[in-house]
Coordinates of C-alpha atoms and ligand atoms in Angstrom, one line a residue:
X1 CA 0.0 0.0 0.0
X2 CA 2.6 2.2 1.0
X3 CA 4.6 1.5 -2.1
X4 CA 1.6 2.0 -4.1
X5 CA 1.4 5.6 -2.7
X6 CA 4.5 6.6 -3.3
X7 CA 4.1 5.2 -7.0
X8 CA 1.0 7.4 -7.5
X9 CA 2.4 10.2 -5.8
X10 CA 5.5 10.0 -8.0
X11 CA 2.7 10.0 -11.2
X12 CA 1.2 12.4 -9.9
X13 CA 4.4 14.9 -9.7
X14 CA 5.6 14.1 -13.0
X15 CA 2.5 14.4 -14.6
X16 CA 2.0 18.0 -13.1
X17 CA 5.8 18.9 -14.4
X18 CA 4.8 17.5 -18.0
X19 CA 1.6 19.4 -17.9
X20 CA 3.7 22.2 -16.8
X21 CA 6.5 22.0 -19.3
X22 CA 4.2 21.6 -22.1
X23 CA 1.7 24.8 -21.4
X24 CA 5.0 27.3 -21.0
X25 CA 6.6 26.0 -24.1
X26 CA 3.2 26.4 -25.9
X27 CA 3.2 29.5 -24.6
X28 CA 6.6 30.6 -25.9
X29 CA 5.5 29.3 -29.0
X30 CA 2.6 31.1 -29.7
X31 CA 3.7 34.3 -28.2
X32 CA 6.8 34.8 -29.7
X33 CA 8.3 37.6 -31.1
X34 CA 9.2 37.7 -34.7
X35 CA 12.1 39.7 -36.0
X36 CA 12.4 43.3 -35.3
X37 CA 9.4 43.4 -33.1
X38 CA 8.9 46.5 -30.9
X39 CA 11.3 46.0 -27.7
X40 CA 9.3 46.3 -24.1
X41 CA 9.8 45.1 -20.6
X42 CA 10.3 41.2 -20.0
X43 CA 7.2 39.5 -19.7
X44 CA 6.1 36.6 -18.1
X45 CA 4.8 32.9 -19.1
X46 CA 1.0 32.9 -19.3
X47 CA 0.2 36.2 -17.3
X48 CA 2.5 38.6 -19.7
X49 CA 3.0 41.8 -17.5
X50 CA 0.1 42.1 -15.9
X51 CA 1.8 41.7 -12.3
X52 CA 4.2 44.4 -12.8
X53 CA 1.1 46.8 -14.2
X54 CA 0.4 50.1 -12.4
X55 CA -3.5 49.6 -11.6
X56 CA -3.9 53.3 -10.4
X57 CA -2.2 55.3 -13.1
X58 CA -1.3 52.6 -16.2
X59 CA -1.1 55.9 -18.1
X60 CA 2.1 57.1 -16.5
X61 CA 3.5 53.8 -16.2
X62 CA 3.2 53.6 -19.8
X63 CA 4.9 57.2 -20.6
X64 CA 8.3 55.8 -18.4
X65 CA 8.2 52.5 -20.7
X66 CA 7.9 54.8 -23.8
X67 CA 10.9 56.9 -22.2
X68 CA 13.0 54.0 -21.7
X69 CA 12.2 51.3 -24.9
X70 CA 11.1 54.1 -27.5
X71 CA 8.1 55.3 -29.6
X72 CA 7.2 51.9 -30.7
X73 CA 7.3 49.4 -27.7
X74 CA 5.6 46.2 -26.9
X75 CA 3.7 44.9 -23.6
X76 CA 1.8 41.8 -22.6
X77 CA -1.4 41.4 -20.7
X78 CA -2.3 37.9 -20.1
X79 CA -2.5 36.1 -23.7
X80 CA -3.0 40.1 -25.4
X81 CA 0.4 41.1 -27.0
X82 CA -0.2 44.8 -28.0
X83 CA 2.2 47.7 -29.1
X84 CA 2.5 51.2 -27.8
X85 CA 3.0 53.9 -30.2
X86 CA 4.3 57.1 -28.9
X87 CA 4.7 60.4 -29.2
X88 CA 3.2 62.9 -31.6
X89 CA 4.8 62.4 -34.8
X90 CA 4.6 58.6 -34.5
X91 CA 0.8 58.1 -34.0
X92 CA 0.1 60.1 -36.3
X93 CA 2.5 58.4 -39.1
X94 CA 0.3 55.2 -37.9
X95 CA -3.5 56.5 -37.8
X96 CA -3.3 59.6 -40.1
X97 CA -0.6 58.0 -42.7
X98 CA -1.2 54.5 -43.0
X99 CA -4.7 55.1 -41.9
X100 CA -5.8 52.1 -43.6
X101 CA -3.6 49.6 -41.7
X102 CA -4.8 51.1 -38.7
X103 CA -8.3 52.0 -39.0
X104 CA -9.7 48.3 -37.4
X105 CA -10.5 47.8 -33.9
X106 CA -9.4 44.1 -31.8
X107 CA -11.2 41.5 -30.9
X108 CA -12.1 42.5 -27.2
X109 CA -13.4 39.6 -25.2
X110 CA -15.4 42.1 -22.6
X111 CA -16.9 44.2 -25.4
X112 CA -17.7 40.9 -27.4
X113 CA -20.1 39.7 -24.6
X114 CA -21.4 43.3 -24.0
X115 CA -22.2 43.3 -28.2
X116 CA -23.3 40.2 -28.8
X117 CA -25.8 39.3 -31.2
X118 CA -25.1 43.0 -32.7
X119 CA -23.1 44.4 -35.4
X120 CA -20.4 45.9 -33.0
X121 CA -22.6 49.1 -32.7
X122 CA -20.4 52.3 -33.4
X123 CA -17.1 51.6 -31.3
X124 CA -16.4 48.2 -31.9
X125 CA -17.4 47.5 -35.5
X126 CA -15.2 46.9 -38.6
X127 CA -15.2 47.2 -42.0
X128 CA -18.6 48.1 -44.4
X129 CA -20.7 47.5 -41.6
X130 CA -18.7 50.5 -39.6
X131 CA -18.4 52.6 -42.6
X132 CA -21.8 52.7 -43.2
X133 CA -22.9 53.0 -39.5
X134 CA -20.7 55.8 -38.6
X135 CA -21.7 57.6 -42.0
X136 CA -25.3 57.4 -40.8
X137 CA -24.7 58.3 -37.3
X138 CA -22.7 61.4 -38.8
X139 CA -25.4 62.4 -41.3
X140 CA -28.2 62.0 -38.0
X141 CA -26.3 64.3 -36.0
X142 CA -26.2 66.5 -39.1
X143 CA -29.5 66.4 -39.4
X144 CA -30.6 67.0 -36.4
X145 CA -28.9 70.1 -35.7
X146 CA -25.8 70.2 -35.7
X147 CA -24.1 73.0 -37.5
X148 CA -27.8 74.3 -38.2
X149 CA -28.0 76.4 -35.0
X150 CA -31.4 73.7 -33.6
X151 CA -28.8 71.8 -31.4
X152 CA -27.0 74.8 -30.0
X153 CA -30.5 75.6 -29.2
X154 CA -31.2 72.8 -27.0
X155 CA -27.4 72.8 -25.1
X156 CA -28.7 76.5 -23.9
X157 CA -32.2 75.2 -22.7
X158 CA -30.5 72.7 -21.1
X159 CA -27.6 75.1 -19.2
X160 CA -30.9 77.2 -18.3
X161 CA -32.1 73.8 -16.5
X162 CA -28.4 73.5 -15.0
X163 CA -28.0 77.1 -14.3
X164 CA -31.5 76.4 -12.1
X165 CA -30.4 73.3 -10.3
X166 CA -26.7 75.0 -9.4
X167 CA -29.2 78.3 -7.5
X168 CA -31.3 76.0 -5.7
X169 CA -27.7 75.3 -4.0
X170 CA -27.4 78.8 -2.8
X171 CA -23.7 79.2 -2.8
X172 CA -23.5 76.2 -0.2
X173 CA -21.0 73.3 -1.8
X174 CA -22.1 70.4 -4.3
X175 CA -20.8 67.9 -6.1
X176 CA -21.1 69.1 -9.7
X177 CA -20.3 65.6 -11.3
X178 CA -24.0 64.3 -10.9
X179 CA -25.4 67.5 -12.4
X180 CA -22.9 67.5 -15.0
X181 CA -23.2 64.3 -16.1
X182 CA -26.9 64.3 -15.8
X183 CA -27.0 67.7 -18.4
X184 CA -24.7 66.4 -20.7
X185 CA -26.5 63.5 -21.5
X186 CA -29.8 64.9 -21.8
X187 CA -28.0 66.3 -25.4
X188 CA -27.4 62.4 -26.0
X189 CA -30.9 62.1 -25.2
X190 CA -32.5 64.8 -27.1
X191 CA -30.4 63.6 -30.1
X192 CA -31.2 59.8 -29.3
X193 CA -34.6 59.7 -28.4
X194 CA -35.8 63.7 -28.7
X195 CA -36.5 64.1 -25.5
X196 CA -34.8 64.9 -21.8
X197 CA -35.1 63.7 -18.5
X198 CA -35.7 65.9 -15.5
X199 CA -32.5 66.2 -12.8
X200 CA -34.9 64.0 -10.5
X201 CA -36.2 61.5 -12.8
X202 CA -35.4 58.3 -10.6
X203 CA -35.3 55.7 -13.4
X204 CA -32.6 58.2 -15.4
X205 CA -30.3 58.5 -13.1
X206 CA -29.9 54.9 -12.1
X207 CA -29.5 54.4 -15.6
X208 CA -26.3 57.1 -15.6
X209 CA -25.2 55.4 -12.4
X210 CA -25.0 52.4 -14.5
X211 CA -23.2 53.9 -17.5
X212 CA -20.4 55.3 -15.8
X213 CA -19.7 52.4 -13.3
X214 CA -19.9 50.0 -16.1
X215 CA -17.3 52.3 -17.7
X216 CA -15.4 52.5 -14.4
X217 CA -15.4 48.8 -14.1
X218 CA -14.5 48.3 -18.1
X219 CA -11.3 50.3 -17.3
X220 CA -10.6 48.7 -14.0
X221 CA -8.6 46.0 -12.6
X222 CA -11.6 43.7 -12.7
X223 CA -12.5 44.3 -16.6
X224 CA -8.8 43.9 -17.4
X225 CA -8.4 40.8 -15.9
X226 CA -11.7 40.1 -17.6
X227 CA -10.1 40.6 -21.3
X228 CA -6.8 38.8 -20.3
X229 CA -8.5 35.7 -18.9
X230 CA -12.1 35.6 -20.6
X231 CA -13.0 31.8 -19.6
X232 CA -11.5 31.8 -16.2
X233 CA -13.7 35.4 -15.1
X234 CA -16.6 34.2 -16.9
X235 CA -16.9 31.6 -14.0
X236 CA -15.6 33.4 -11.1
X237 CA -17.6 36.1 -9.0
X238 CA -16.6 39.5 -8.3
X239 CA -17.5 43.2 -9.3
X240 CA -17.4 42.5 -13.2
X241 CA -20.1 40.3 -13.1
X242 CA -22.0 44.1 -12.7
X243 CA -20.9 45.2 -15.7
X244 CA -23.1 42.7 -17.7
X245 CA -25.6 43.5 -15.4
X246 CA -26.0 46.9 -15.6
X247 CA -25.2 46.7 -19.7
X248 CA -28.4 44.6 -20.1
X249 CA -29.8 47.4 -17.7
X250 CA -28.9 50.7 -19.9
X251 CA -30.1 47.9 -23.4
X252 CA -33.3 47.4 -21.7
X253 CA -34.1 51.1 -21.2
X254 CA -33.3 51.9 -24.4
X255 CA -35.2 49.3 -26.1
X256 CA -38.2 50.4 -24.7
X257 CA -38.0 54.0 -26.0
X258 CA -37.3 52.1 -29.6
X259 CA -40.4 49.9 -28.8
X260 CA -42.6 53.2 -28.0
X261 CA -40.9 55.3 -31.1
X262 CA -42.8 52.1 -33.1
X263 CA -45.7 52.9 -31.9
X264 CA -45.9 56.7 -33.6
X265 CA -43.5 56.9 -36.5
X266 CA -44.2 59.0 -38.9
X267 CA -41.6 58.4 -42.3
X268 CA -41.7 61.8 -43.1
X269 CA -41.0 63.2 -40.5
X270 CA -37.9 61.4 -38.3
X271 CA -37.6 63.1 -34.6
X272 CA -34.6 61.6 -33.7
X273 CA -31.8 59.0 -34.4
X274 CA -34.3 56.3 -33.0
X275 CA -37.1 57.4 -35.8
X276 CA -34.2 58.1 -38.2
X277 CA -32.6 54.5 -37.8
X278 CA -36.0 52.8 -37.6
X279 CA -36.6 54.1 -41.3
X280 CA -33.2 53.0 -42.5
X281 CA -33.6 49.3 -41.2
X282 CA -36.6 48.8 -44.1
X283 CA -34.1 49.9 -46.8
X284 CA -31.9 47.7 -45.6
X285 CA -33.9 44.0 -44.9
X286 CA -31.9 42.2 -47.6
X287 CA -28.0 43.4 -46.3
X288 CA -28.2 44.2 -43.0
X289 CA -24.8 46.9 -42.5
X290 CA -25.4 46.4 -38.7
X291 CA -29.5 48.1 -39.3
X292 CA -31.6 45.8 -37.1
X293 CA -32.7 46.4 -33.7
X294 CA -30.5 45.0 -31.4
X295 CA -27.5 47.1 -33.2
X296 CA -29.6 50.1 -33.4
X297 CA -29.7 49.5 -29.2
X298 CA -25.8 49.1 -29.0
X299 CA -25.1 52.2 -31.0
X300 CA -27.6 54.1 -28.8
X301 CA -25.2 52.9 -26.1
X302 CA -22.1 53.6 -27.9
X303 CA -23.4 57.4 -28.0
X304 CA -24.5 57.5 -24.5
X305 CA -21.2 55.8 -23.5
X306 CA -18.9 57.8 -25.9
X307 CA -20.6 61.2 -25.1
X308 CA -22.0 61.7 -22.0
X309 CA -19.1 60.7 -19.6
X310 CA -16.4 62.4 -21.8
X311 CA -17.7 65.5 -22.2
X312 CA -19.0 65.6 -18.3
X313 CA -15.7 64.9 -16.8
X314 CA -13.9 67.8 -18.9
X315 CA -16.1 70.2 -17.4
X316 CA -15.0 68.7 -13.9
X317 CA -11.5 69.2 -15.2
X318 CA -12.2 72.6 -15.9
X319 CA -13.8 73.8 -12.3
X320 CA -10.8 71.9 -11.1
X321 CA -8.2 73.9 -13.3
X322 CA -10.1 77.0 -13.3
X323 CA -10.5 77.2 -9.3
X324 CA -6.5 76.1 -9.5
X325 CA -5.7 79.3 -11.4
X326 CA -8.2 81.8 -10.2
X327 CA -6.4 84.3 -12.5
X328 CA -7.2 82.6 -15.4
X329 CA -10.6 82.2 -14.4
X330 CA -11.0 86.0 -13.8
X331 CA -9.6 86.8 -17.2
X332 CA -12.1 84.2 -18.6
X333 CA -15.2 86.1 -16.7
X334 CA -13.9 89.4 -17.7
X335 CA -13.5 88.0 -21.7
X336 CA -17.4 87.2 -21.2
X337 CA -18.1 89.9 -19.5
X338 CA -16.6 92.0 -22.4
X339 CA -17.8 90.3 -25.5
X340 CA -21.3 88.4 -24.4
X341 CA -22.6 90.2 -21.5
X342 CA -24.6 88.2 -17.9
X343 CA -28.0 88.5 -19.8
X344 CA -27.5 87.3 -23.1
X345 CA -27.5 83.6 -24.4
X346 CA -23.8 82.6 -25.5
X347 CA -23.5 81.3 -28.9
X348 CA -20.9 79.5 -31.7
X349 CA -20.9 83.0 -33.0
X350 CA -19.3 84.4 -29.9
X351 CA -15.9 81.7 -29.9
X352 CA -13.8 83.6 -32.5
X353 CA -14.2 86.8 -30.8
X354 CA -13.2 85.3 -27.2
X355 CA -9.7 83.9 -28.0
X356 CA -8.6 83.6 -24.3
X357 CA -11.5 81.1 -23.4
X358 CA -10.8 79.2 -26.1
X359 CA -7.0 79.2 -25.3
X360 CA -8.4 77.5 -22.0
X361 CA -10.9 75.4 -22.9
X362 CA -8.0 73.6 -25.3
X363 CA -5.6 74.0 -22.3
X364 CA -7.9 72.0 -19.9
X365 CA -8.7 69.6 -22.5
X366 CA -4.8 68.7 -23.4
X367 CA -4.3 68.5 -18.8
X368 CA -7.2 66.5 -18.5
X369 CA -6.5 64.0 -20.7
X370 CA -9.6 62.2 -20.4
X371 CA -8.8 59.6 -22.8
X372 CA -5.4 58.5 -21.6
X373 CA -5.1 55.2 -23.8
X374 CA -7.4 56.0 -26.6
X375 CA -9.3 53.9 -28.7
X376 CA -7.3 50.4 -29.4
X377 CA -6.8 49.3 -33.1
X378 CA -5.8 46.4 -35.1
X379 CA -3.4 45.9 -37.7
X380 CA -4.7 44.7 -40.9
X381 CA -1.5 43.9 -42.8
X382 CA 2.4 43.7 -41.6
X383 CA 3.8 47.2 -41.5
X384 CA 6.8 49.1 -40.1
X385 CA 6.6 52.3 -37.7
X386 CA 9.4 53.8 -36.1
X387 CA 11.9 51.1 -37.7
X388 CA 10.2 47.7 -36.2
X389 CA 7.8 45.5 -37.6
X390 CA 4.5 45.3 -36.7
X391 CA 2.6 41.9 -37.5
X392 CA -0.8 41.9 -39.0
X393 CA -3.4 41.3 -36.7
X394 CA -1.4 43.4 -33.6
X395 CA -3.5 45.5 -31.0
X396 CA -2.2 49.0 -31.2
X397 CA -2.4 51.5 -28.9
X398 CA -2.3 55.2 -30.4
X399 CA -1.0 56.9 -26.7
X400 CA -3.1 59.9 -26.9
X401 CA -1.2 60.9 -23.4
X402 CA 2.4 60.8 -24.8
X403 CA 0.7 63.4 -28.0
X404 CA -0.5 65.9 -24.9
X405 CA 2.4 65.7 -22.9
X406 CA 4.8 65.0 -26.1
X407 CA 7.8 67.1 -24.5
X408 CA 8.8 67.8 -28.3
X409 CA 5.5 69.6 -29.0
X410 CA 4.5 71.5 -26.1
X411 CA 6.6 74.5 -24.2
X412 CA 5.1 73.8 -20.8
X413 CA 4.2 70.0 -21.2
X414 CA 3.5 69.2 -17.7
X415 CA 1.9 73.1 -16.4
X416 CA -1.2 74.1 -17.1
X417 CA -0.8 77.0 -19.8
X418 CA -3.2 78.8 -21.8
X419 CA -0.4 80.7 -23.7
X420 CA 0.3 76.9 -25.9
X421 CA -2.9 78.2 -27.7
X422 CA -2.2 81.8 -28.0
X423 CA 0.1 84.2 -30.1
X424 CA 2.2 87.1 -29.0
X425 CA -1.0 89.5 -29.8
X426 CA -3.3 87.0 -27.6
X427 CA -4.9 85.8 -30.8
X428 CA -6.3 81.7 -30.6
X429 CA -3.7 79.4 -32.5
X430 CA -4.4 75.5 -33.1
X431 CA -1.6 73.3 -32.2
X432 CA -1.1 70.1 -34.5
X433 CA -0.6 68.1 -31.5
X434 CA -4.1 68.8 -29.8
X435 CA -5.3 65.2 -30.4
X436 CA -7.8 64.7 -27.0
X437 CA -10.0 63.2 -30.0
X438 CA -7.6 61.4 -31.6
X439 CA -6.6 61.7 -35.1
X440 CA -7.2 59.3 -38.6
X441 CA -10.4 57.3 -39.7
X442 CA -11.7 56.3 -36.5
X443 CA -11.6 59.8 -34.9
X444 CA -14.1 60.7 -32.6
X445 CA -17.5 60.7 -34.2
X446 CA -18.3 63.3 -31.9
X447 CA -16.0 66.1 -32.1
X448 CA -18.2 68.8 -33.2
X449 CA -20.9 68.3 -30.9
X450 CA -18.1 67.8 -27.5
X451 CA -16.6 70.9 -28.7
X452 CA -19.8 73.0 -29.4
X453 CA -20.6 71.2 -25.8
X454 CA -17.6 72.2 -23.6
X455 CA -17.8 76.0 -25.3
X456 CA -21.6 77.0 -24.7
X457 CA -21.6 74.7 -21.3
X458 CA -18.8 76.7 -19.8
X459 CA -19.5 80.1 -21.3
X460 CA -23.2 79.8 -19.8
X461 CA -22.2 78.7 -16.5
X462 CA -19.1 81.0 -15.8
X463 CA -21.8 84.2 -17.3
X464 CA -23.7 83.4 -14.0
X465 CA -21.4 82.0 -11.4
X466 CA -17.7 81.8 -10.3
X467 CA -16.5 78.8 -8.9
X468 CA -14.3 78.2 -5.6
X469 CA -13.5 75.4 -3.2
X470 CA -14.7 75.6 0.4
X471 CA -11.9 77.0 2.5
X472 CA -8.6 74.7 3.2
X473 CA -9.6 72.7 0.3
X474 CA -6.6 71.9 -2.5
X475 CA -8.1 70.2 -5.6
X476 CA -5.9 67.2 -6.9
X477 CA -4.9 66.9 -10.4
X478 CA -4.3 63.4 -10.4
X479 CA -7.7 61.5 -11.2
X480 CA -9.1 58.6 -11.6
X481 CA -8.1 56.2 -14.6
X482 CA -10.6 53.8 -16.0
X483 CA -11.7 53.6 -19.6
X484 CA -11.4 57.9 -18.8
X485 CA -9.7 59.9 -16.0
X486 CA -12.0 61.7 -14.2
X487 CA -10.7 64.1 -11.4
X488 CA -11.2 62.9 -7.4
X489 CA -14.8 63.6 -6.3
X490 CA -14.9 67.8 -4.9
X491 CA -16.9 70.1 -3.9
X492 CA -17.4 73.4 -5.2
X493 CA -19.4 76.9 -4.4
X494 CA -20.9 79.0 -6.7
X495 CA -21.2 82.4 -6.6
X496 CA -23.8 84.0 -8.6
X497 CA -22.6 86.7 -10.6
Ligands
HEM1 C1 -14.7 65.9 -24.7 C2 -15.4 65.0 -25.2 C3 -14.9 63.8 -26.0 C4 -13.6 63.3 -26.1 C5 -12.4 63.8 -25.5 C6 -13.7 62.1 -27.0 C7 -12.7 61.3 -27.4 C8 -12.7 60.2 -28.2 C9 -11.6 59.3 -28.5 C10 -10.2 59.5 -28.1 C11 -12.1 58.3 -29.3 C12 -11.3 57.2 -29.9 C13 -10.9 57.5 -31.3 C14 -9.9 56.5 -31.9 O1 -10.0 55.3 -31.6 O2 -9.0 57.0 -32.6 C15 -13.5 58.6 -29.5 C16 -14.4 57.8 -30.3 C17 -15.7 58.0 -30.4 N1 -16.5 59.0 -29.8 FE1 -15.7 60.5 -28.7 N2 -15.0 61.9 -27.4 C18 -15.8 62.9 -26.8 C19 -17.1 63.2 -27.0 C20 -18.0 62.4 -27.8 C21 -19.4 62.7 -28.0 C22 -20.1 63.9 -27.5 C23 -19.9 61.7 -28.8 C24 -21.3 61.5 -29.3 C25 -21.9 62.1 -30.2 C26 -18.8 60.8 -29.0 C27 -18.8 59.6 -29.8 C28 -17.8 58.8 -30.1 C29 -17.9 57.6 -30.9 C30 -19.2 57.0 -31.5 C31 -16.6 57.1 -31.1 C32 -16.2 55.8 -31.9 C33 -15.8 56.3 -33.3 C34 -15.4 55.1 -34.2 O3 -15.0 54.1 -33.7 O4 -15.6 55.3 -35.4 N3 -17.6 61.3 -28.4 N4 -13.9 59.7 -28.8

């Protein structure tokens, strides 16, 4: 018996080392580098570098690798092999010049399971499907306003409703993120489904609670681990289980405003993206391009996810950098005082005459760096940047924070400075290497409407209030990184004007 024991025991060893040879030379094997691949740090069998990875601030982590293995350089996370590229000459030789190579986005085992059964909505599709989805989504925002003077129309209804939420505070200190966030999509809402919710609508802000913690989990340890190890998380508990959750949450809701927009559609006469992509769907029954109703639902999402938290957080950034520099916020309030006036409505008209706001808005945009990462792509062929090779089928990361800090580019990379955006006679310059939307084919669907956004939003608030900290209080620069870096929760006063 006891020889027996021994015997099985002894199996039993040598069967774990054989099993254990085996899966770290099948390892080696499949992730090895070919010739001339980007240089990065050592990683390790099976887990990559995910142990040696900054949680808290992967952004800065990555800026030191860039500084020590170059602008092209390589890093592993779990089975993912992707490569960095740095700086802003070199990102935009990959998404601007070979745009084409660049232009797909990965396989993304989270985003797979939060899409499935659709087209990939906006963010994640490829190919015809995207082409023709983002074209439509483009032409729908056109449509409805944008650059015809009917959406700047509803951003200033919507400040009025802001403005009136920020007096019933009566100069005592708030958090402005939930009103923020809460004002900014109502614009995704008017455009989405025509119509906005009321700062105490219940059901509307749970579903914004869900949107941005399933974007703070999608960024977090939790969903990282989740896209490096797909079959092992599926099965195991923990907080990214509630990303799922609250997914099929924000789908619901928005499913049921498709399922009413049935019931009173009128052809001629689209209301909103809903209506407009309702329409589109019977032109469409024989090739589908991503028009059927579960993908109509995932890019309603997309829009929500894409444009309500970005645009939010920057005006956090900018209480934040404007209560940090109260001289520039005085010369802002004088510059509106001068040109706009308390009484009247701010418009797109006013932004070429008020060259030191813009200066600042561009300022706070490039410091708050809100997408630190950026959107990931795929190669579609082999290529070379920056002297290496980069296989096809590579995840690439376009480093939007080494273009905004790129020491090459910027006078004053790492201090706040309104002067990178202005000339010797105070006149607005644009800077090449202003990229917080990115750059190429897959650049920010919604550029125009953020930047229309973060203009009238700021302008209407700073025409009635001024913003400070309660006393003692020293706002931190240094966020919060998930999917976007949002600043530490604050509190602010507001003084009316
Ligand atoms: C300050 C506000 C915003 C910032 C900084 C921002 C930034 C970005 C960035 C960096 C990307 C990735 C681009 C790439 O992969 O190269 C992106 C994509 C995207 N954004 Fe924005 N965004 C903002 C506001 C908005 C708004 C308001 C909308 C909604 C209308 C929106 C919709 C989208 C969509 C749909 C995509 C995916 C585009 C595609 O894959 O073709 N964004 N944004």
């Amino acid at each position: 018996m006891g020889l027996y024991n021994l015997l099985m025991d002894f199996d039993f060893k040598l069967l774990f080392l054989f099993v254990f040879i085996y899966i770290i030379i099948a390892d080696f094997l499949k992730h090895r580098n070919p010739p001339n691949y980007p240089p990065g740090p050592l990683s390790l069998p099976l887990v990559g570098n995910v142990i040696s990875l900054d949680r808290k601030h992967p952004h800065v982590q990555f800026s030191k690798l860039a500084d020590i293995y170059g602008k092209v350089f390589s890093f592993r996370l779990g089975g993912d092999k992707m490569v960095f590229v740095s700086g802003y000459k070199t990102v935009k030789e990959a998404i601007v010049t070979q745009a084409d190579i660049f232009v797909d986005r990965p396989h993304n085992a989270l985003l797979d399971r939060f899409f499935s059964g659709s087209s990939g909505g906006l963010f994640m599709s490829n190919g015809e499907t995207w082409k023709k989805q983002r074209r439509f989504a483009l032409s729908t925002l056109r449509n409805f306003g944008l650059g015809k003077g009917t959406m700047e129309q509803s951003i200033c209804e919507e400040i009025r409703h802001l403005q009136e939420e920020i007096e019933k505070e009566k100069g005592g200190p708030f958090d402005p993120a939930i009103l923020f966030y809460n004002g900014v999509s109502n614009i995704i809402c008017q455009l989405v489904m025509g119509k906005r919710f009321d700062y105490s609508d219940h059901n509307f802000q749970i579903m914004l609670k869900y949107l941005s913690e399933a974007l703070r989990l999608q960024g977090s340890v939790w969903g990282l681990m989740y896209q490096a190890f797909p079959e092992l998380m599926k099965h195991l508990p923990g907080p990214h289980n509630k990303m799922f959750s609250h997914v099929d949450a924000i789908l619901d809701f928005i499913s049921q405003e498709v399922e009413s927009h049935k019931k009173d559609l009128d052809h001629s006469d689209p209301r909103d993206y809903i209506d407009a992509f309702l329409i589109e769907m019977e032109n469409h029954k024989e090739s589908d391009l991503g028009f059927t109703e579960i993908n109509l639902a995932m890019c309603s999402v997309d829009l929500f996810m894409a444009g309500s938290e970005t645009t939010s957080t920057t005006l956090l950034w900018a209480l934040v950098y404007l209560i940090k520099n109260p001289d520039t916020q005085d010369k802002v309030l004088a510059e509106i005082d001068g040109v706009i006036g308390r009484t009247r409505q701010p418009s797109m008209a006013d932004r070429p005459n008020m060259p030191y706001t813009d200066a600042v808005i561009h300022e706070i945009q490039r410091m708050g760096n809100i997408v630190p990462l950026n959107g990931l792509r795929i190669t579609a062929k082999d290529t070379t940047l920056g002297g290496y090779l980069i296989p096809k089928g590579t995840t690439v990361i376009p480093f939007l924070t080494s273009v905004l800090f790129d020491k090459t580019e910027w006078e004053t990379p790492d201090t706040f400075n309104p002067g990178h955006f202005l000339d010797a006679e105070g006149k607005f310059v644009k800077r090449e290497a202003f990229l917080p939307f990115s750059a190429g084919k897959r650049v920010c669907l919604g550029e125009g409407l953020a930047k229309m956004e973060l203009f009238l939003f700021l302008v209407g608030l700073l025409q009635k209030f001024s913003f400070c900290v309660p006393d003692g209080v020293e706002l931190s620069t240094e966020g919060v990184t998930g999917v976007t870096r949002v600043p530490h929760p604050f509190k602010v006063h507001a003084r009316a004007r």
